[in-house]
mmCIF file of C-alpha atoms and ligand atoms in Angstrom:
data_model
loop_
_atom_site.group_PDB
_atom_site.id
_atom_site.type_symbol
_atom_site.label_atom_id
_atom_site.label_comp_id
_atom_site.label_asym_id
_atom_site.label_seq_id
_atom_site.Cartn_x
_atom_site.Cartn_y
_atom_site.Cartn_z
ATOM 1 C CA UNK A 41 6.724 20.697 -10.062
ATOM 2 C CA UNK A 42 4.067 20.246 -12.757
ATOM 3 C CA UNK A 43 0.549 18.864 -12.504
ATOM 4 C CA UNK A 44 -0.456 16.619 -15.401
ATOM 5 C CA UNK A 45 -4.097 15.545 -15.526
ATOM 6 C CA UNK A 46 -4.329 13.697 -18.828
ATOM 7 C CA UNK A 47 -2.670 10.820 -20.615
ATOM 8 C CA UNK A 48 -1.718 12.716 -23.745
ATOM 9 C CA UNK A 49 0.251 15.322 -21.813
ATOM 10 C CA UNK A 50 1.933 12.563 -19.776
ATOM 11 C CA UNK A 51 3.020 10.787 -22.960
ATOM 12 C CA UNK A 52 4.543 14.035 -24.282
ATOM 13 C CA UNK A 53 6.397 14.549 -20.995
ATOM 14 C CA UNK A 54 7.562 10.945 -20.910
ATOM 15 C CA UNK A 55 8.796 11.172 -24.537
ATOM 16 C CA UNK A 56 10.788 14.294 -23.709
ATOM 17 C CA UNK A 57 12.326 12.598 -20.659
ATOM 18 C CA UNK A 58 13.293 9.283 -22.261
ATOM 19 C CA UNK A 59 16.721 8.229 -20.967
ATOM 20 C CA UNK A 60 16.256 10.036 -17.645
ATOM 21 C CA UNK A 61 15.842 7.771 -14.590
ATOM 22 C CA UNK A 62 12.231 7.902 -13.437
ATOM 23 C CA UNK A 63 10.852 6.792 -10.064
ATOM 24 C CA UNK A 64 7.094 6.405 -9.554
ATOM 25 C CA UNK A 65 5.174 6.807 -6.285
ATOM 26 C CA UNK A 66 1.644 5.479 -6.882
ATOM 27 C CA UNK A 67 -0.948 6.816 -4.392
ATOM 28 C CA UNK A 68 -4.656 7.422 -4.009
ATOM 29 C CA UNK A 69 -4.057 10.901 -2.594
ATOM 30 C CA UNK A 70 -5.119 12.217 0.837
ATOM 31 C CA UNK A 71 -1.386 12.346 1.364
ATOM 32 C CA UNK A 72 0.118 12.254 4.861
ATOM 33 C CA UNK A 73 3.594 11.924 6.351
ATOM 34 C CA UNK A 74 3.761 8.265 5.267
ATOM 35 C CA UNK A 75 3.386 9.328 1.622
ATOM 36 C CA UNK A 76 5.833 12.191 2.162
ATOM 37 C CA UNK A 77 8.406 9.580 3.247
ATOM 38 C CA UNK A 78 7.725 7.583 0.050
ATOM 39 C CA UNK A 79 8.239 10.709 -2.077
ATOM 40 C CA UNK A 80 11.474 11.548 -0.245
ATOM 41 C CA UNK A 81 12.706 7.971 -0.729
ATOM 42 C CA UNK A 82 11.881 8.236 -4.447
ATOM 43 C CA UNK A 83 13.762 11.548 -4.608
ATOM 44 C CA UNK A 84 16.814 9.899 -3.085
ATOM 45 C CA UNK A 85 16.629 6.965 -5.520
ATOM 46 C CA UNK A 86 16.197 9.296 -8.522
ATOM 47 C CA UNK A 87 19.061 11.560 -7.432
ATOM 48 C CA UNK A 88 19.400 15.161 -8.614
ATOM 49 C CA UNK A 89 19.212 14.247 -12.267
ATOM 50 C CA UNK A 90 16.288 11.805 -12.199
ATOM 51 C CA UNK A 91 12.541 12.408 -12.155
ATOM 52 C CA UNK A 92 10.041 11.610 -9.407
ATOM 53 C CA UNK A 93 6.439 11.128 -10.533
ATOM 54 C CA UNK A 94 3.670 10.895 -7.925
ATOM 55 C CA UNK A 95 0.354 9.567 -9.180
ATOM 56 C CA UNK A 96 -2.933 10.295 -7.454
ATOM 57 C CA UNK A 97 -5.908 8.244 -8.521
ATOM 58 C CA UNK A 98 -8.728 6.877 -6.370
ATOM 59 C CA UNK A 99 -9.033 3.617 -8.244
ATOM 60 C CA UNK A 100 -12.677 2.449 -8.399
ATOM 61 C CA UNK A 101 -11.580 -1.057 -9.424
ATOM 62 C CA UNK A 102 -10.031 -1.841 -6.047
ATOM 63 C CA UNK A 103 -13.075 -0.937 -3.922
ATOM 64 C CA UNK A 104 -15.751 -3.514 -3.113
ATOM 65 C CA UNK A 105 -19.471 -2.636 -3.441
ATOM 66 C CA UNK A 106 -19.813 -1.843 0.282
ATOM 67 C CA UNK A 107 -16.487 -0.084 0.676
ATOM 68 C CA UNK A 108 -15.638 3.605 0.977
ATOM 69 C CA UNK A 109 -14.977 4.627 -2.664
ATOM 70 C CA UNK A 110 -17.379 7.584 -2.670
ATOM 71 C CA UNK A 111 -16.326 8.891 0.730
ATOM 72 C CA UNK A 112 -12.578 8.271 0.262
ATOM 73 C CA UNK A 113 -10.941 11.656 1.013
ATOM 74 C CA UNK A 114 -9.985 13.762 -2.028
ATOM 75 C CA UNK A 115 -7.634 16.593 -1.069
ATOM 76 C CA UNK A 116 -5.796 17.592 -4.247
ATOM 77 C CA UNK A 117 -4.841 21.129 -3.144
ATOM 78 C CA UNK A 118 -3.116 19.903 0.034
ATOM 79 C CA UNK A 119 -1.606 16.949 -1.840
ATOM 80 C CA UNK A 120 0.025 19.305 -4.354
ATOM 81 C CA UNK A 121 1.833 21.081 -1.519
ATOM 82 C CA UNK A 122 3.099 17.802 -0.010
ATOM 83 C CA UNK A 123 4.346 16.610 -3.418
ATOM 84 C CA UNK A 124 6.134 19.885 -4.071
ATOM 85 C CA UNK A 125 7.697 20.147 -0.592
ATOM 86 C CA UNK A 126 9.046 16.588 -0.705
ATOM 87 C CA UNK A 127 10.715 16.725 -4.076
ATOM 88 C CA UNK A 128 8.283 15.436 -6.718
ATOM 89 C CA UNK A 129 8.770 16.654 -10.292
ATOM 90 C CA UNK A 130 5.406 15.598 -11.685
ATOM 91 C CA UNK A 131 2.034 15.006 -10.079
ATOM 92 C CA UNK A 132 -0.043 12.826 -12.408
ATOM 93 C CA UNK A 133 -3.727 12.955 -11.452
ATOM 94 C CA UNK A 134 -5.828 11.520 -14.284
ATOM 95 C CA UNK A 135 -9.629 11.409 -14.387
ATOM 96 C CA UNK A 136 -11.333 7.998 -14.034
ATOM 97 C CA UNK A 137 -13.111 8.331 -17.408
ATOM 98 C CA UNK A 138 -9.755 8.677 -19.080
ATOM 99 C CA UNK A 139 -8.111 5.720 -17.382
ATOM 100 C CA UNK A 140 -11.054 3.341 -17.694
ATOM 101 C CA UNK A 141 -13.007 3.384 -20.942
ATOM 102 C CA UNK A 142 -16.657 2.271 -20.659
ATOM 103 C CA UNK A 143 -16.105 -0.787 -22.903
ATOM 104 C CA UNK A 144 -12.778 -1.886 -21.385
ATOM 105 C CA UNK A 145 -12.539 -5.678 -21.182
ATOM 106 C CA UNK A 146 -9.015 -6.556 -20.045
ATOM 107 C CA UNK A 147 -7.531 -6.560 -16.569
ATOM 108 C CA UNK A 148 -4.791 -8.162 -14.479
ATOM 109 C CA UNK A 149 -5.875 -11.125 -12.334
ATOM 110 C CA UNK A 150 -3.748 -12.494 -9.481
ATOM 111 C CA UNK A 151 -4.534 -16.076 -8.538
ATOM 112 C CA UNK A 152 -2.431 -16.977 -5.500
ATOM 113 C CA UNK A 153 -1.006 -14.306 -3.192
ATOM 114 C CA UNK A 154 -4.268 -12.380 -3.216
ATOM 115 C CA UNK A 155 -6.313 -15.233 -1.752
ATOM 116 C CA UNK A 156 -5.148 -14.862 1.857
ATOM 117 C CA UNK A 157 -5.029 -12.039 4.449
ATOM 118 C CA UNK A 158 -6.824 -8.911 3.135
ATOM 119 C CA UNK A 159 -7.678 -10.660 -0.130
ATOM 120 C CA UNK A 160 -9.808 -13.216 1.718
ATOM 121 C CA UNK A 161 -12.245 -10.527 2.850
ATOM 122 C CA UNK A 162 -11.724 -8.182 -0.130
ATOM 123 C CA UNK A 163 -12.232 -10.378 -3.200
ATOM 124 C CA UNK A 164 -10.992 -8.776 -6.468
ATOM 125 C CA UNK A 165 -9.321 -5.924 -4.535
ATOM 126 C CA UNK A 166 -5.808 -6.920 -5.599
ATOM 127 C CA UNK A 167 -6.877 -7.483 -9.214
ATOM 128 C CA UNK A 168 -7.976 -3.839 -9.156
ATOM 129 C CA UNK A 169 -4.662 -2.782 -7.609
ATOM 130 C CA UNK A 170 -2.615 -4.783 -10.137
ATOM 131 C CA UNK A 171 -4.627 -3.447 -13.066
ATOM 132 C CA UNK A 172 -4.169 0.190 -12.140
ATOM 133 C CA UNK A 173 -0.502 -0.226 -11.188
ATOM 134 C CA UNK A 174 0.204 -2.018 -14.489
ATOM 135 C CA UNK A 175 -1.465 0.864 -16.330
ATOM 136 C CA UNK A 176 0.574 3.408 -14.352
ATOM 137 C CA UNK A 177 3.797 1.501 -15.085
ATOM 138 C CA UNK A 178 2.933 1.536 -18.803
ATOM 139 C CA UNK A 179 1.952 5.190 -18.845
ATOM 140 C CA UNK A 180 4.742 6.650 -16.733
ATOM 141 C CA UNK A 181 7.447 4.337 -18.170
ATOM 142 C CA UNK A 182 9.248 4.385 -14.824
ATOM 143 C CA UNK A 183 12.489 2.531 -14.036
ATOM 144 C CA UNK A 184 11.740 2.123 -10.324
ATOM 145 C CA UNK A 185 8.727 2.445 -8.041
ATOM 146 C CA UNK A 186 8.213 2.753 -4.292
ATOM 147 C CA UNK A 187 5.472 1.203 -2.165
ATOM 148 C CA UNK A 188 4.890 1.279 1.601
ATOM 149 C CA UNK A 189 5.498 -1.843 3.675
ATOM 150 C CA UNK A 190 2.310 -1.117 5.621
ATOM 151 C CA UNK A 191 0.443 -2.713 2.714
ATOM 152 C CA UNK A 192 2.654 -5.788 2.926
ATOM 153 C CA UNK A 193 0.417 -8.005 0.827
ATOM 154 C CA UNK A 194 0.118 -5.332 -1.864
ATOM 155 C CA UNK A 195 3.909 -4.993 -1.993
ATOM 156 C CA UNK A 196 4.386 -8.772 -2.329
ATOM 157 C CA UNK A 197 1.763 -8.921 -5.097
ATOM 158 C CA UNK A 198 3.296 -6.012 -7.019
ATOM 159 C CA UNK A 199 6.700 -7.733 -6.835
ATOM 160 C CA UNK A 200 5.078 -10.907 -8.170
ATOM 161 C CA UNK A 201 3.373 -8.984 -10.990
ATOM 162 C CA UNK A 202 6.668 -7.370 -11.987
ATOM 163 C CA UNK A 203 8.276 -10.813 -12.062
ATOM 164 C CA UNK A 204 5.464 -12.615 -13.866
ATOM 165 C CA UNK A 205 4.708 -9.896 -16.441
ATOM 166 C CA UNK A 206 8.405 -9.089 -17.069
ATOM 167 C CA UNK A 207 8.313 -5.443 -16.121
ATOM 168 C CA UNK A 208 11.842 -4.082 -16.090
ATOM 169 C CA UNK A 209 11.107 -2.035 -12.966
ATOM 170 C CA UNK A 210 12.854 -2.143 -9.575
ATOM 171 C CA UNK A 211 10.380 -2.197 -6.674
ATOM 172 C CA UNK A 212 11.351 -0.649 -3.325
ATOM 173 C CA UNK A 213 9.503 -1.391 -0.070
ATOM 174 C CA UNK A 214 9.651 1.555 2.334
ATOM 175 C CA UNK A 215 9.240 1.233 6.123
ATOM 176 C CA UNK A 216 5.919 2.213 7.677
ATOM 177 C CA UNK A 217 5.721 5.691 9.171
ATOM 178 C CA UNK A 218 3.957 5.807 12.540
ATOM 179 C CA UNK A 219 2.274 8.276 14.844
ATOM 180 C CA UNK A 220 4.099 8.891 18.157
ATOM 181 C CA UNK A 221 1.950 6.201 19.845
ATOM 182 C CA UNK A 222 2.781 3.583 17.193
ATOM 183 C CA UNK A 223 -0.345 3.728 15.015
ATOM 184 C CA UNK A 224 0.625 3.218 11.371
ATOM 185 C CA UNK A 225 -0.225 6.317 9.328
ATOM 186 C CA UNK A 226 -3.107 5.809 6.933
ATOM 187 C CA UNK A 227 -5.522 8.018 5.025
ATOM 188 C CA UNK A 228 -8.308 6.018 6.674
ATOM 189 C CA UNK A 229 -7.253 6.913 10.259
ATOM 190 C CA UNK A 230 -9.409 10.019 9.843
ATOM 191 C CA UNK A 231 -12.504 7.775 10.016
ATOM 192 C CA UNK A 232 -11.714 6.907 13.674
ATOM 193 C CA UNK A 233 -13.785 8.483 16.461
ATOM 194 C CA UNK A 234 -11.775 9.723 19.491
ATOM 195 C CA UNK A 235 -12.491 6.546 21.486
ATOM 196 C CA UNK A 236 -11.568 4.294 18.541
ATOM 197 C CA UNK A 237 -8.419 6.358 17.940
ATOM 198 C CA UNK A 238 -7.444 5.862 21.601
ATOM 199 C CA UNK A 239 -7.589 2.058 21.158
ATOM 200 C CA UNK A 240 -5.932 1.906 17.727
ATOM 201 C CA UNK A 241 -2.268 1.825 18.905
ATOM 202 C CA UNK A 242 -2.876 -1.639 20.396
ATOM 203 C CA UNK A 243 -2.262 -3.191 16.961
ATOM 204 C CA UNK A 244 1.370 -2.099 17.053
ATOM 205 C CA UNK A 245 1.783 -2.892 20.768
ATOM 206 C CA UNK A 246 0.411 -6.409 20.266
ATOM 207 C CA UNK A 247 2.637 -7.063 17.231
ATOM 208 C CA UNK A 248 5.702 -5.930 19.206
ATOM 209 C CA UNK A 249 4.740 -8.268 22.070
ATOM 210 C CA UNK A 250 4.458 -11.205 19.660
ATOM 211 C CA UNK A 251 7.794 -10.375 18.049
ATOM 212 C CA UNK A 252 9.376 -10.265 21.511
ATOM 213 C CA UNK A 253 8.004 -13.767 22.170
ATOM 214 C CA UNK A 254 9.473 -14.923 18.840
ATOM 215 C CA UNK A 255 12.910 -13.274 19.169
ATOM 216 C CA UNK A 256 13.572 -13.326 22.906
ATOM 217 C CA UNK A 257 11.298 -16.174 23.968
ATOM 218 C CA UNK A 258 12.073 -18.445 20.986
ATOM 219 C CA UNK A 259 8.346 -19.041 20.401
ATOM 220 C CA UNK A 260 7.870 -20.597 16.946
ATOM 221 C CA UNK A 261 4.268 -21.753 17.142
ATOM 222 C CA UNK A 262 2.184 -19.436 14.933
ATOM 223 C CA UNK A 263 -0.987 -20.127 16.897
ATOM 224 C CA UNK A 264 0.657 -19.102 20.163
ATOM 225 C CA UNK A 265 1.927 -15.863 18.593
ATOM 226 C CA UNK A 266 -1.534 -15.239 17.184
ATOM 227 C CA UNK A 267 -3.122 -15.784 20.606
ATOM 228 C CA UNK A 268 -0.740 -13.281 22.260
ATOM 229 C CA UNK A 269 -2.060 -10.665 19.841
ATOM 230 C CA UNK A 270 -5.725 -11.616 20.155
ATOM 231 C CA UNK A 271 -5.528 -11.527 23.975
ATOM 232 C CA UNK A 272 -3.966 -8.096 23.987
ATOM 233 C CA UNK A 273 -6.559 -6.708 21.583
ATOM 234 C CA UNK A 274 -9.425 -8.210 23.567
ATOM 235 C CA UNK A 275 -8.250 -6.388 26.697
ATOM 236 C CA UNK A 276 -7.031 -3.077 25.259
ATOM 237 C CA UNK A 277 -9.247 -2.549 22.219
ATOM 238 C CA UNK A 278 -12.735 -3.837 23.104
ATOM 239 C CA UNK A 279 -14.166 -1.724 20.254
ATOM 240 C CA UNK A 280 -12.051 -3.681 17.774
ATOM 241 C CA UNK A 281 -13.253 -6.591 15.626
ATOM 242 C CA UNK A 282 -10.364 -8.697 14.370
ATOM 243 C CA UNK A 283 -10.541 -9.606 10.672
ATOM 244 C CA UNK A 284 -7.376 -11.719 10.754
ATOM 245 C CA UNK A 285 -4.057 -12.228 12.527
ATOM 246 C CA UNK A 286 -1.698 -14.529 10.674
ATOM 247 C CA UNK A 287 1.948 -15.552 10.689
ATOM 248 C CA UNK A 288 3.013 -16.053 7.072
ATOM 249 C CA UNK A 289 6.027 -16.473 4.848
ATOM 250 C CA UNK A 290 7.005 -12.940 3.747
ATOM 251 C CA UNK A 291 7.195 -13.762 0.060
ATOM 252 C CA UNK A 292 4.536 -16.464 -0.483
ATOM 253 C CA UNK A 293 2.112 -15.077 2.144
ATOM 254 C CA UNK A 294 1.252 -18.712 2.924
ATOM 255 C CA UNK A 295 1.916 -20.585 6.168
ATOM 256 C CA UNK A 296 5.679 -20.709 6.828
ATOM 257 C CA UNK A 297 7.553 -23.857 5.795
ATOM 258 C CA UNK A 298 11.061 -25.236 6.390
ATOM 259 C CA UNK A 299 12.216 -23.091 3.461
ATOM 260 C CA UNK A 300 10.828 -19.843 4.890
ATOM 261 C CA UNK A 301 13.554 -17.231 5.271
ATOM 262 C CA UNK A 302 11.480 -14.412 6.708
ATOM 263 C CA UNK A 303 8.192 -14.608 8.592
ATOM 264 C CA UNK A 304 5.795 -11.735 8.996
ATOM 265 C CA UNK A 305 2.778 -11.306 11.223
ATOM 266 C CA UNK A 306 -0.015 -9.467 9.427
ATOM 267 C CA UNK A 307 -3.142 -8.118 11.077
ATOM 268 C CA UNK A 308 -6.391 -6.374 10.126
ATOM 269 C CA UNK A 309 -8.844 -5.007 12.671
ATOM 270 C CA UNK A 310 -12.104 -3.138 12.174
ATOM 271 C CA UNK A 311 -12.490 -0.172 14.507
ATOM 272 C CA UNK A 312 -15.815 1.465 13.758
ATOM 273 C CA UNK A 313 -15.916 2.208 10.034
ATOM 274 C CA UNK A 314 -12.116 2.033 9.680
ATOM 275 C CA UNK A 315 -10.344 -1.182 8.792
ATOM 276 C CA UNK A 316 -6.797 -0.880 10.113
ATOM 277 C CA UNK A 317 -3.938 -3.045 8.856
ATOM 278 C CA UNK A 318 -0.415 -3.460 10.151
ATOM 279 C CA UNK A 319 2.387 -6.048 10.171
ATOM 280 C CA UNK A 320 5.753 -6.866 11.679
ATOM 281 C CA UNK A 321 8.666 -8.802 10.238
ATOM 282 C CA UNK A 322 10.072 -11.430 12.626
ATOM 283 C CA UNK A 323 13.737 -10.506 12.487
HETATM 284 O O1 LIG B 580 -1.603 1.810 -1.945
HETATM 285 C C1 LIG B 580 -2.354 2.539 -2.608
HETATM 286 O O2 LIG B 580 -2.539 3.724 -2.303
HETATM 287 C C2 LIG B 580 -3.068 1.951 -3.820
HETATM 288 O O3 LIG B 580 -3.449 0.630 -3.595
HETATM 289 C C3 LIG B 580 -2.262 2.075 -5.123
HETATM 290 C C4 LIG B 580 -0.983 1.282 -5.068
HETATM 291 C C5 LIG B 580 -1.951 3.538 -5.387
HETATM 292 C C6 LIG B 580 -3.091 1.545 -6.290
HETATM 293 O O4 LIG B 580 -4.279 2.249 -6.441
#
């Protein structure tokens, strides 16, 4: 596996590999088992003859003014090992100065799917995500890319960007990897204190309870499903502060309609300085 830290070298590599299937795994580093699963999935999609490129870039554009950009964990040495052990061919880790020129004036703006859920409390976040992912697509010239389903809204928005900007790239959503107690793996879980960590699995437990009410109990009222989750969190995670719990259409991320094929419940809860997100598809 090779480490590439600048655009010029990446372009040379990409020129030499034209015609070879390329699968991209965009990340912000601080890799954990959830990322390892994405890299393994990319390896499987690329096959023996294709290339897997992992990108690591802590993207300043997607952090709000009071968010954790400066303290976001940077662990390149450990990340290199995870990339190598899980089958990556290239680790692309550019410097911010190279990706964003001081007088840059163009970016991607999403005007619909990013207005709900996480986007409601993180304005401009998804514009930052779309901008960097579009740049990575252009630079890496990948044929396919993998994203985790934990960031359900991000995945839906990337699919929409690929459709609306005519990228000829296949997007794969990969299932969330969880700790033994159900907590979705996230680089931000390390911010949890022991008592917050002990309460964090309630997100998953509450989502499962609501899905049970939907599947087995036939409950179709979104507000009732929402209340099941809120009640459970109130009892089992008193340290938590709920940002949102919403039942939405999986592709529009708006309230379900008659035409909705798949519903998803998405949730975000602050536990101390960590903001945890999770979701469950109702199927
Ligand atoms: O999911 C992430 O880690 C980031 O949002 C992404 C897709 C790498 C863009 O910076």
